[in-house]
């Protein structure tokens, strides 16, 4: 009888081990899956951190001494579009000049920056005009329509130069569909103007306005245009939510 109970005990142990094994396997699989998910999340988090750190590190390394300081938020957007234009093959991978116009600022301050992202320095910081129908001292209205006499926000690629009614000028190719892609047809170009000066601003409480072109001081026309001509990036910024959420170049 004693032997009979021993046999029953052995049978019981063997049978229960089959029921416990799947649970242990499931637990092991769940643990592995959890670890895998945590690893993926950590990896994505590190990637995002490195991207943010990269733009911040570049920004912090640029010297804005003796110039107005470009706001980081504007710089980050400009840099994102700059890199996306490269990825799309619209700009050469070797392109390193980034020109930014912050049209959220008063036209009486130097709100144009030409930045060498390789040398990490500001090459030019200048006054720049907006369009006659875009606003007085401050820009408020933008258009992509011919004869609107308004500026167009967004990303541009600089093209060739020519001498026209406004003297030495730089053709601009608008890259944001619906916002500035009519710029070439509208003859929205960069050129010099006598009304873009501190003297004009002192006399009229604002600098003069163009017909939609980002006009710059006469004394800086050739130096700036000759620096940024030929397939470089220009970004005209304005905090318009519709544009910021629509531009394909601002997609992270």
PDB file of C-alpha atoms in Angstrom:
ATOM      1  CA  UNK A   1       0.000   0.000   0.000  1.00  0.00           C
ATOM      2  CA  UNK A   2       2.871   2.259   0.882  1.00  0.00           C
ATOM      3  CA  UNK A   3       4.352   1.652  -2.566  1.00  0.00           C
ATOM      4  CA  UNK A   4       1.015   2.475  -4.192  1.00  0.00           C
ATOM      5  CA  UNK A   5       0.960   5.964  -2.597  1.00  0.00           C
ATOM      6  CA  UNK A   6       4.531   6.577  -3.653  1.00  0.00           C
ATOM      7  CA  UNK A   7       3.588   5.835  -7.256  1.00  0.00           C
ATOM      8  CA  UNK A   8       0.599   8.203  -7.027  1.00  0.00           C
ATOM      9  CA  UNK A   9       2.872  10.959  -5.701  1.00  0.00           C
ATOM     10  CA  UNK A  10       5.278  10.561  -8.584  1.00  0.00           C
ATOM     11  CA  UNK A  11       2.420  10.624 -11.120  1.00  0.00           C
ATOM     12  CA  UNK A  12       1.054  13.807  -9.511  1.00  0.00           C
ATOM     13  CA  UNK A  13       4.408  15.586  -9.654  1.00  0.00           C
ATOM     14  CA  UNK A  14       4.891  14.656 -13.319  1.00  0.00           C
ATOM     15  CA  UNK A  15       1.392  15.791 -14.331  1.00  0.00           C
ATOM     16  CA  UNK A  16       1.579  19.139 -12.527  1.00  0.00           C
ATOM     17  CA  UNK A  17       4.946  19.904 -14.058  1.00  0.00           C
ATOM     18  CA  UNK A  18       3.302  19.911 -17.531  1.00  0.00           C
ATOM     19  CA  UNK A  19       0.769  22.506 -16.383  1.00  0.00           C
ATOM     20  CA  UNK A  20       3.340  24.743 -14.734  1.00  0.00           C
ATOM     21  CA  UNK A  21       5.808  24.708 -17.634  1.00  0.00           C
ATOM     22  CA  UNK A  22       3.659  26.770 -20.079  1.00  0.00           C
ATOM     23  CA  UNK A  23       3.151  29.430 -17.408  1.00  0.00           C
ATOM     24  CA  UNK A  24       6.838  29.657 -16.826  1.00  0.00           C
ATOM     25  CA  UNK A  25       7.431  29.881 -20.607  1.00  0.00           C
ATOM     26  CA  UNK A  26       4.778  32.591 -20.922  1.00  0.00           C
ATOM     27  CA  UNK A  27       6.349  34.553 -18.097  1.00  0.00           C
ATOM     28  CA  UNK A  28       9.742  34.233 -19.724  1.00  0.00           C
ATOM     29  CA  UNK A  29       8.347  35.407 -23.090  1.00  0.00           C
ATOM     30  CA  UNK A  30       6.546  38.342 -21.442  1.00  0.00           C
ATOM     31  CA  UNK A  31       9.726  39.352 -19.655  1.00  0.00           C
ATOM     32  CA  UNK A  32      11.689  39.224 -22.918  1.00  0.00           C
ATOM     33  CA  UNK A  33       9.000  41.255 -24.751  1.00  0.00           C
ATOM     34  CA  UNK A  34       8.919  43.843 -21.973  1.00  0.00           C
ATOM     35  CA  UNK A  35      12.685  44.187 -22.056  1.00  0.00           C
ATOM     36  CA  UNK A  36      12.579  44.501 -25.855  1.00  0.00           C
ATOM     37  CA  UNK A  37       9.917  47.262 -25.726  1.00  0.00           C
ATOM     38  CA  UNK A  38      11.869  49.116 -23.043  1.00  0.00           C
ATOM     39  CA  UNK A  39      15.014  48.903 -25.196  1.00  0.00           C
ATOM     40  CA  UNK A  40      13.146  50.303 -28.242  1.00  0.00           C
ATOM     41  CA  UNK A  41      11.663  53.160 -26.193  1.00  0.00           C
ATOM     42  CA  UNK A  42      15.063  53.984 -24.708  1.00  0.00           C
ATOM     43  CA  UNK A  43      16.628  53.889 -28.171  1.00  0.00           C
ATOM     44  CA  UNK A  44      14.002  56.251 -29.633  1.00  0.00           C
ATOM     45  CA  UNK A  45      14.368  58.552 -26.656  1.00  0.00           C
ATOM     46  CA  UNK A  46      18.136  58.682 -27.122  1.00  0.00           C
ATOM     47  CA  UNK A  47      17.722  59.400 -30.852  1.00  0.00           C
ATOM     48  CA  UNK A  48      15.304  62.270 -30.185  1.00  0.00           C
ATOM     49  CA  UNK A  49      17.601  63.650 -27.496  1.00  0.00           C
ATOM     50  CA  UNK A  50      20.598  63.553 -29.828  1.00  0.00           C
ATOM     51  CA  UNK A  51      18.648  65.408 -32.541  1.00  0.00           C
ATOM     52  CA  UNK A  52      17.594  68.133 -30.123  1.00  0.00           C
ATOM     53  CA  UNK A  53      21.085  68.311 -28.663  1.00  0.00           C
ATOM     54  CA  UNK A  54      22.577  68.598 -32.152  1.00  0.00           C
ATOM     55  CA  UNK A  55      20.563  71.706 -33.122  1.00  0.00           C
ATOM     56  CA  UNK A  56      21.006  73.243 -29.681  1.00  0.00           C
ATOM     57  CA  UNK A  57      24.725  72.493 -29.692  1.00  0.00           C
ATOM     58  CA  UNK A  58      25.124  74.130 -33.110  1.00  0.00           C
ATOM     59  CA  UNK A  59      23.087  77.152 -32.006  1.00  0.00           C
ATOM     60  CA  UNK A  60      25.070  77.555 -28.784  1.00  0.00           C
ATOM     61  CA  UNK A  61      28.352  77.354 -30.689  1.00  0.00           C
ATOM     62  CA  UNK A  62      27.448  80.208 -33.059  1.00  0.00           C
ATOM     63  CA  UNK A  63      28.751  83.566 -31.932  1.00  0.00           C
ATOM     64  CA  UNK A  64      26.134  86.317 -32.090  1.00  0.00           C
ATOM     65  CA  UNK A  65      28.491  88.922 -30.662  1.00  0.00           C
ATOM     66  CA  UNK A  66      28.015  92.399 -32.159  1.00  0.00           C
ATOM     67  CA  UNK A  67      24.782  91.205 -33.828  1.00  0.00           C
ATOM     68  CA  UNK A  68      21.171  90.754 -32.868  1.00  0.00           C
ATOM     69  CA  UNK A  69      20.678  87.246 -31.535  1.00  0.00           C
ATOM     70  CA  UNK A  70      18.490  85.022 -33.662  1.00  0.00           C
ATOM     71  CA  UNK A  71      15.952  83.228 -31.462  1.00  0.00           C
ATOM     72  CA  UNK A  72      16.614  79.509 -31.036  1.00  0.00           C
ATOM     73  CA  UNK A  73      13.057  78.507 -31.989  1.00  0.00           C
ATOM     74  CA  UNK A  74      13.395  80.289 -35.335  1.00  0.00           C
ATOM     75  CA  UNK A  75      16.894  78.888 -35.899  1.00  0.00           C
ATOM     76  CA  UNK A  76      15.696  75.340 -35.147  1.00  0.00           C
ATOM     77  CA  UNK A  77      12.899  75.609 -37.712  1.00  0.00           C
ATOM     78  CA  UNK A  78      15.267  77.059 -40.308  1.00  0.00           C
ATOM     79  CA  UNK A  79      17.785  74.277 -39.688  1.00  0.00           C
ATOM     80  CA  UNK A  80      15.098  71.573 -39.888  1.00  0.00           C
ATOM     81  CA  UNK A  81      13.907  72.849 -43.275  1.00  0.00           C
ATOM     82  CA  UNK A  82      17.504  73.245 -44.445  1.00  0.00           C
ATOM     83  CA  UNK A  83      18.263  69.596 -43.638  1.00  0.00           C
ATOM     84  CA  UNK A  84      14.985  68.375 -45.175  1.00  0.00           C
ATOM     85  CA  UNK A  85      15.742  70.237 -48.411  1.00  0.00           C
ATOM     86  CA  UNK A  86      19.091  68.447 -48.504  1.00  0.00           C
ATOM     87  CA  UNK A  87      17.449  65.062 -47.922  1.00  0.00           C
ATOM     88  CA  UNK A  88      15.011  65.764 -50.770  1.00  0.00           C
ATOM     89  CA  UNK A  89      17.892  66.554 -53.120  1.00  0.00           C
ATOM     90  CA  UNK A  90      16.859  70.189 -53.498  1.00  0.00           C
ATOM     91  CA  UNK A  91      20.145  71.339 -52.009  1.00  0.00           C
ATOM     92  CA  UNK A  92      23.614  69.850 -52.213  1.00  0.00           C
ATOM     93  CA  UNK A  93      24.757  67.823 -49.215  1.00  0.00           C
ATOM     94  CA  UNK A  94      27.739  70.201 -49.096  1.00  0.00           C
ATOM     95  CA  UNK A  95      25.515  73.296 -48.707  1.00  0.00           C
ATOM     96  CA  UNK A  96      26.385  75.044 -45.448  1.00  0.00           C
ATOM     97  CA  UNK A  97      25.024  78.587 -45.774  1.00  0.00           C
ATOM     98  CA  UNK A  98      21.691  79.306 -44.104  1.00  0.00           C
ATOM     99  CA  UNK A  99      20.010  82.713 -44.458  1.00  0.00           C
ATOM    100  CA  UNK A 100      17.160  83.531 -42.085  1.00  0.00           C
ATOM    101  CA  UNK A 101      14.759  86.501 -42.117  1.00  0.00           C
ATOM    102  CA  UNK A 102      12.652  86.757 -38.968  1.00  0.00           C
ATOM    103  CA  UNK A 103       9.640  88.774 -40.090  1.00  0.00           C
ATOM    104  CA  UNK A 104       8.044  88.561 -36.643  1.00  0.00           C
ATOM    105  CA  UNK A 105      10.452  91.347 -35.620  1.00  0.00           C
ATOM    106  CA  UNK A 106      10.286  95.087 -36.234  1.00  0.00           C
ATOM    107  CA  UNK A 107      11.647  96.150 -39.605  1.00  0.00           C
ATOM    108  CA  UNK A 108      13.780  98.678 -37.721  1.00  0.00           C
ATOM    109  CA  UNK A 109      16.038  95.952 -36.305  1.00  0.00           C
ATOM    110  CA  UNK A 110      18.565  93.792 -38.105  1.00  0.00           C
ATOM    111  CA  UNK A 111      16.401  90.730 -38.697  1.00  0.00           C
ATOM    112  CA  UNK A 112      18.353  88.981 -41.466  1.00  0.00           C
ATOM    113  CA  UNK A 113      21.186  86.586 -40.648  1.00  0.00           C
ATOM    114  CA  UNK A 114      23.537  84.764 -43.020  1.00  0.00           C
ATOM    115  CA  UNK A 115      25.017  81.869 -41.059  1.00  0.00           C
ATOM    116  CA  UNK A 116      27.857  79.575 -42.031  1.00  0.00           C
ATOM    117  CA  UNK A 117      26.884  76.311 -40.320  1.00  0.00           C
ATOM    118  CA  UNK A 118      30.323  74.792 -40.938  1.00  0.00           C
ATOM    119  CA  UNK A 119      32.339  77.686 -39.594  1.00  0.00           C
ATOM    120  CA  UNK A 120      29.603  78.263 -37.001  1.00  0.00           C
ATOM    121  CA  UNK A 121      29.540  82.013 -37.357  1.00  0.00           C
ATOM    122  CA  UNK A 122      27.313  84.852 -38.530  1.00  0.00           C
ATOM    123  CA  UNK A 123      28.612  86.251 -41.800  1.00  0.00           C
ATOM    124  CA  UNK A 124      26.047  89.060 -42.086  1.00  0.00           C
ATOM    125  CA  UNK A 125      23.358  90.562 -39.862  1.00  0.00           C
ATOM    126  CA  UNK A 126      21.317  93.146 -41.719  1.00  0.00           C
ATOM    127  CA  UNK A 127      18.138  95.142 -42.033  1.00  0.00           C
ATOM    128  CA  UNK A 128      15.685  93.646 -44.541  1.00  0.00           C
ATOM    129  CA  UNK A 129      12.432  95.068 -45.896  1.00  0.00           C
ATOM    130  CA  UNK A 130       9.068  93.388 -46.264  1.00  0.00           C
ATOM    131  CA  UNK A 131       6.374  94.157 -48.835  1.00  0.00           C
ATOM    132  CA  UNK A 132       4.402  97.388 -48.978  1.00  0.00           C
ATOM    133  CA  UNK A 133       1.087  95.625 -48.324  1.00  0.00           C
ATOM    134  CA  UNK A 134       2.553  93.275 -45.746  1.00  0.00           C
ATOM    135  CA  UNK A 135       2.569  95.907 -43.014  1.00  0.00           C
ATOM    136  CA  UNK A 136       4.083  99.121 -41.714  1.00  0.00           C
ATOM    137  CA  UNK A 137       6.866  98.665 -39.161  1.00  0.00           C
ATOM    138  CA  UNK A 138       5.756  95.100 -38.516  1.00  0.00           C
ATOM    139  CA  UNK A 139       4.805  92.443 -41.042  1.00  0.00           C
ATOM    140  CA  UNK A 140       1.262  91.152 -40.635  1.00  0.00           C
ATOM    141  CA  UNK A 141      -0.053  90.050 -44.054  1.00  0.00           C
ATOM    142  CA  UNK A 142       1.488  87.626 -46.526  1.00  0.00           C
ATOM    143  CA  UNK A 143       0.524  86.486 -49.993  1.00  0.00           C
ATOM    144  CA  UNK A 144       1.582  84.198 -52.838  1.00  0.00           C
ATOM    145  CA  UNK A 145      -0.445  86.194 -55.359  1.00  0.00           C
ATOM    146  CA  UNK A 146       0.943  88.281 -58.202  1.00  0.00           C
ATOM    147  CA  UNK A 147       0.582  92.085 -57.818  1.00  0.00           C
ATOM    148  CA  UNK A 148      -0.290  91.711 -54.118  1.00  0.00           C
ATOM    149  CA  UNK A 149       2.844  93.692 -53.153  1.00  0.00           C
ATOM    150  CA  UNK A 150       3.124  91.378 -50.157  1.00  0.00           C
ATOM    151  CA  UNK A 151       5.953  89.225 -48.888  1.00  0.00           C
ATOM    152  CA  UNK A 152       5.757  85.422 -48.947  1.00  0.00           C
ATOM    153  CA  UNK A 153       6.889  83.340 -45.980  1.00  0.00           C
ATOM    154  CA  UNK A 154       8.670  80.015 -46.293  1.00  0.00           C
ATOM    155  CA  UNK A 155      11.774  78.343 -47.670  1.00  0.00           C
ATOM    156  CA  UNK A 156      13.547  79.508 -50.814  1.00  0.00           C
ATOM    157  CA  UNK A 157      16.511  78.302 -52.824  1.00  0.00           C
ATOM    158  CA  UNK A 158      18.746  81.049 -54.167  1.00  0.00           C
ATOM    159  CA  UNK A 159      19.347  81.027 -57.915  1.00  0.00           C
ATOM    160  CA  UNK A 160      21.318  83.208 -60.332  1.00  0.00           C
ATOM    161  CA  UNK A 161      21.967  86.958 -60.316  1.00  0.00           C
ATOM    162  CA  UNK A 162      21.084  89.674 -62.813  1.00  0.00           C
ATOM    163  CA  UNK A 163      21.034  93.455 -63.145  1.00  0.00           C
ATOM    164  CA  UNK A 164      17.514  94.871 -63.322  1.00  0.00           C
ATOM    165  CA  UNK A 165      15.483  97.942 -62.376  1.00  0.00           C
ATOM    166  CA  UNK A 166      16.663  97.595 -58.775  1.00  0.00           C
ATOM    167  CA  UNK A 167      20.281  96.994 -59.711  1.00  0.00           C
ATOM    168  CA  UNK A 168      22.137  93.839 -58.751  1.00  0.00           C
ATOM    169  CA  UNK A 169      19.529  91.229 -57.827  1.00  0.00           C
ATOM    170  CA  UNK A 170      19.225  87.570 -56.846  1.00  0.00           C
ATOM    171  CA  UNK A 171      16.496  85.265 -58.166  1.00  0.00           C
ATOM    172  CA  UNK A 172      14.637  83.178 -55.577  1.00  0.00           C
ATOM    173  CA  UNK A 173      12.822  79.889 -56.059  1.00  0.00           C
ATOM    174  CA  UNK A 174       9.982  79.404 -53.554  1.00  0.00           C
ATOM    175  CA  UNK A 175       9.786  75.854 -52.195  1.00  0.00           C
ATOM    176  CA  UNK A 176       6.560  75.999 -50.154  1.00  0.00           C
ATOM    177  CA  UNK A 177       3.545  75.115 -52.257  1.00  0.00           C
ATOM    178  CA  UNK A 178       0.729  77.612 -51.802  1.00  0.00           C
ATOM    179  CA  UNK A 179       2.840  79.968 -49.718  1.00  0.00           C
ATOM    180  CA  UNK A 180       5.757  81.137 -51.876  1.00  0.00           C
ATOM    181  CA  UNK A 181       5.970  78.901 -54.957  1.00  0.00           C
ATOM    182  CA  UNK A 182       4.794  81.790 -57.164  1.00  0.00           C
ATOM    183  CA  UNK A 183       7.789  83.930 -56.117  1.00  0.00           C
ATOM    184  CA  UNK A 184       9.787  83.287 -59.293  1.00  0.00           C
ATOM    185  CA  UNK A 185       6.807  84.210 -61.480  1.00  0.00           C
ATOM    186  CA  UNK A 186       6.110  87.284 -59.331  1.00  0.00           C
ATOM    187  CA  UNK A 187       9.759  88.383 -59.675  1.00  0.00           C
ATOM    188  CA  UNK A 188      10.207  88.321 -55.900  1.00  0.00           C
ATOM    189  CA  UNK A 189      13.985  88.671 -55.651  1.00  0.00           C
ATOM    190  CA  UNK A 190      16.612  89.917 -53.245  1.00  0.00           C
ATOM    191  CA  UNK A 191      17.926  93.360 -54.197  1.00  0.00           C
ATOM    192  CA  UNK A 192      19.351  96.501 -52.682  1.00  0.00           C
ATOM    193  CA  UNK A 193      17.311  99.602 -51.820  1.00  0.00           C
ATOM    194  CA  UNK A 194      18.114 103.088 -50.507  1.00  0.00           C
ATOM    195  CA  UNK A 195      15.091 102.922 -48.195  1.00  0.00           C
ATOM    196  CA  UNK A 196      16.618 100.029 -46.230  1.00  0.00           C
ATOM    197  CA  UNK A 197      18.794 102.034 -43.885  1.00  0.00           C
ATOM    198  CA  UNK A 198      18.961 103.257 -40.307  1.00  0.00           C
ATOM    199  CA  UNK A 199      18.791 106.846 -41.580  1.00  0.00           C
ATOM    200  CA  UNK A 200      15.479 106.152 -43.352  1.00  0.00           C
ATOM    201  CA  UNK A 201      14.134 104.446 -40.228  1.00  0.00           C
ATOM    202  CA  UNK A 202      15.112 107.423 -38.050  1.00  0.00           C
ATOM    203  CA  UNK A 203      13.312 109.823 -40.389  1.00  0.00           C
ATOM    204  CA  UNK A 204      10.150 107.742 -40.987  1.00  0.00           C
ATOM    205  CA  UNK A 205       9.916 105.584 -37.825  1.00  0.00           C
ATOM    206  CA  UNK A 206      10.354 102.498 -40.035  1.00  0.00           C
ATOM    207  CA  UNK A 207      12.451 101.434 -43.007  1.00  0.00           C
ATOM    208  CA  UNK A 208      10.908 101.539 -46.463  1.00  0.00           C
ATOM    209  CA  UNK A 209       8.977  98.671 -48.018  1.00  0.00           C
ATOM    210  CA  UNK A 210       9.365  96.741 -51.238  1.00  0.00           C
ATOM    211  CA  UNK A 211       6.837  95.245 -53.618  1.00  0.00           C
ATOM    212  CA  UNK A 212       7.249  91.909 -51.883  1.00  0.00           C
ATOM    213  CA  UNK A 213      11.008  91.423 -52.190  1.00  0.00           C
ATOM    214  CA  UNK A 214      13.377  90.923 -49.231  1.00  0.00           C
ATOM    215  CA  UNK A 215      15.267  94.140 -49.989  1.00  0.00           C
ATOM    216  CA  UNK A 216      18.568  94.838 -48.215  1.00  0.00           C
ATOM    217  CA  UNK A 217      20.869  97.891 -47.800  1.00  0.00           C
ATOM    218  CA  UNK A 218      22.709  99.062 -50.921  1.00  0.00           C
ATOM    219  CA  UNK A 219      26.075  98.753 -49.171  1.00  0.00           C
ATOM    220  CA  UNK A 220      25.478  95.058 -48.459  1.00  0.00           C
ATOM    221  CA  UNK A 221      23.825  94.082 -51.738  1.00  0.00           C
ATOM    222  CA  UNK A 222      26.849  92.668 -53.519  1.00  0.00           C
ATOM    223  CA  UNK A 223      28.532  91.116 -50.450  1.00  0.00           C
ATOM    224  CA  UNK A 224      25.376  89.273 -49.324  1.00  0.00           C
ATOM    225  CA  UNK A 225      24.131  88.247 -52.775  1.00  0.00           C
ATOM    226  CA  UNK A 226      27.553  87.037 -53.896  1.00  0.00           C
ATOM    227  CA  UNK A 227      27.812  84.964 -50.710  1.00  0.00           C
ATOM    228  CA  UNK A 228      24.437  83.208 -50.857  1.00  0.00           C
ATOM    229  CA  UNK A 229      23.790  82.937 -54.625  1.00  0.00           C
ATOM    230  CA  UNK A 230      23.750  79.581 -56.411  1.00  0.00           C
ATOM    231  CA  UNK A 231      21.655  76.963 -54.600  1.00  0.00           C
ATOM    232  CA  UNK A 232      21.635  78.041 -50.978  1.00  0.00           C
ATOM    233  CA  UNK A 233      18.797  78.199 -48.468  1.00  0.00           C
ATOM    234  CA  UNK A 234      16.800  81.282 -47.468  1.00  0.00           C
ATOM    235  CA  UNK A 235      14.034  81.031 -44.853  1.00  0.00           C
ATOM    236  CA  UNK A 236      11.526  83.832 -44.316  1.00  0.00           C
ATOM    237  CA  UNK A 237       9.933  83.140 -40.943  1.00  0.00           C
ATOM    238  CA  UNK A 238       6.628  84.342 -39.568  1.00  0.00           C
ATOM    239  CA  UNK A 239       4.678  82.637 -36.730  1.00  0.00           C
ATOM    240  CA  UNK A 240       1.690  81.720 -38.875  1.00  0.00           C
ATOM    241  CA  UNK A 241       0.181  78.493 -37.505  1.00  0.00           C
ATOM    242  CA  UNK A 242      -1.294  77.486 -40.843  1.00  0.00           C
ATOM    243  CA  UNK A 243       2.102  77.706 -42.511  1.00  0.00           C
ATOM    244  CA  UNK A 244       4.032  76.101 -39.650  1.00  0.00           C
ATOM    245  CA  UNK A 245       1.701  73.093 -39.597  1.00  0.00           C
ATOM    246  CA  UNK A 246       1.494  72.787 -43.412  1.00  0.00           C
ATOM    247  CA  UNK A 247       5.069  73.177 -44.672  1.00  0.00           C
ATOM    248  CA  UNK A 248       6.492  69.848 -45.806  1.00  0.00           C
ATOM    249  CA  UNK A 249       9.958  71.112 -44.911  1.00  0.00           C
ATOM    250  CA  UNK A 250       9.062  71.509 -41.246  1.00  0.00           C
ATOM    251  CA  UNK A 251       8.073  67.874 -40.774  1.00  0.00           C
ATOM    252  CA  UNK A 252      10.404  66.255 -38.260  1.00  0.00           C
TER     253      UNK A 252
END
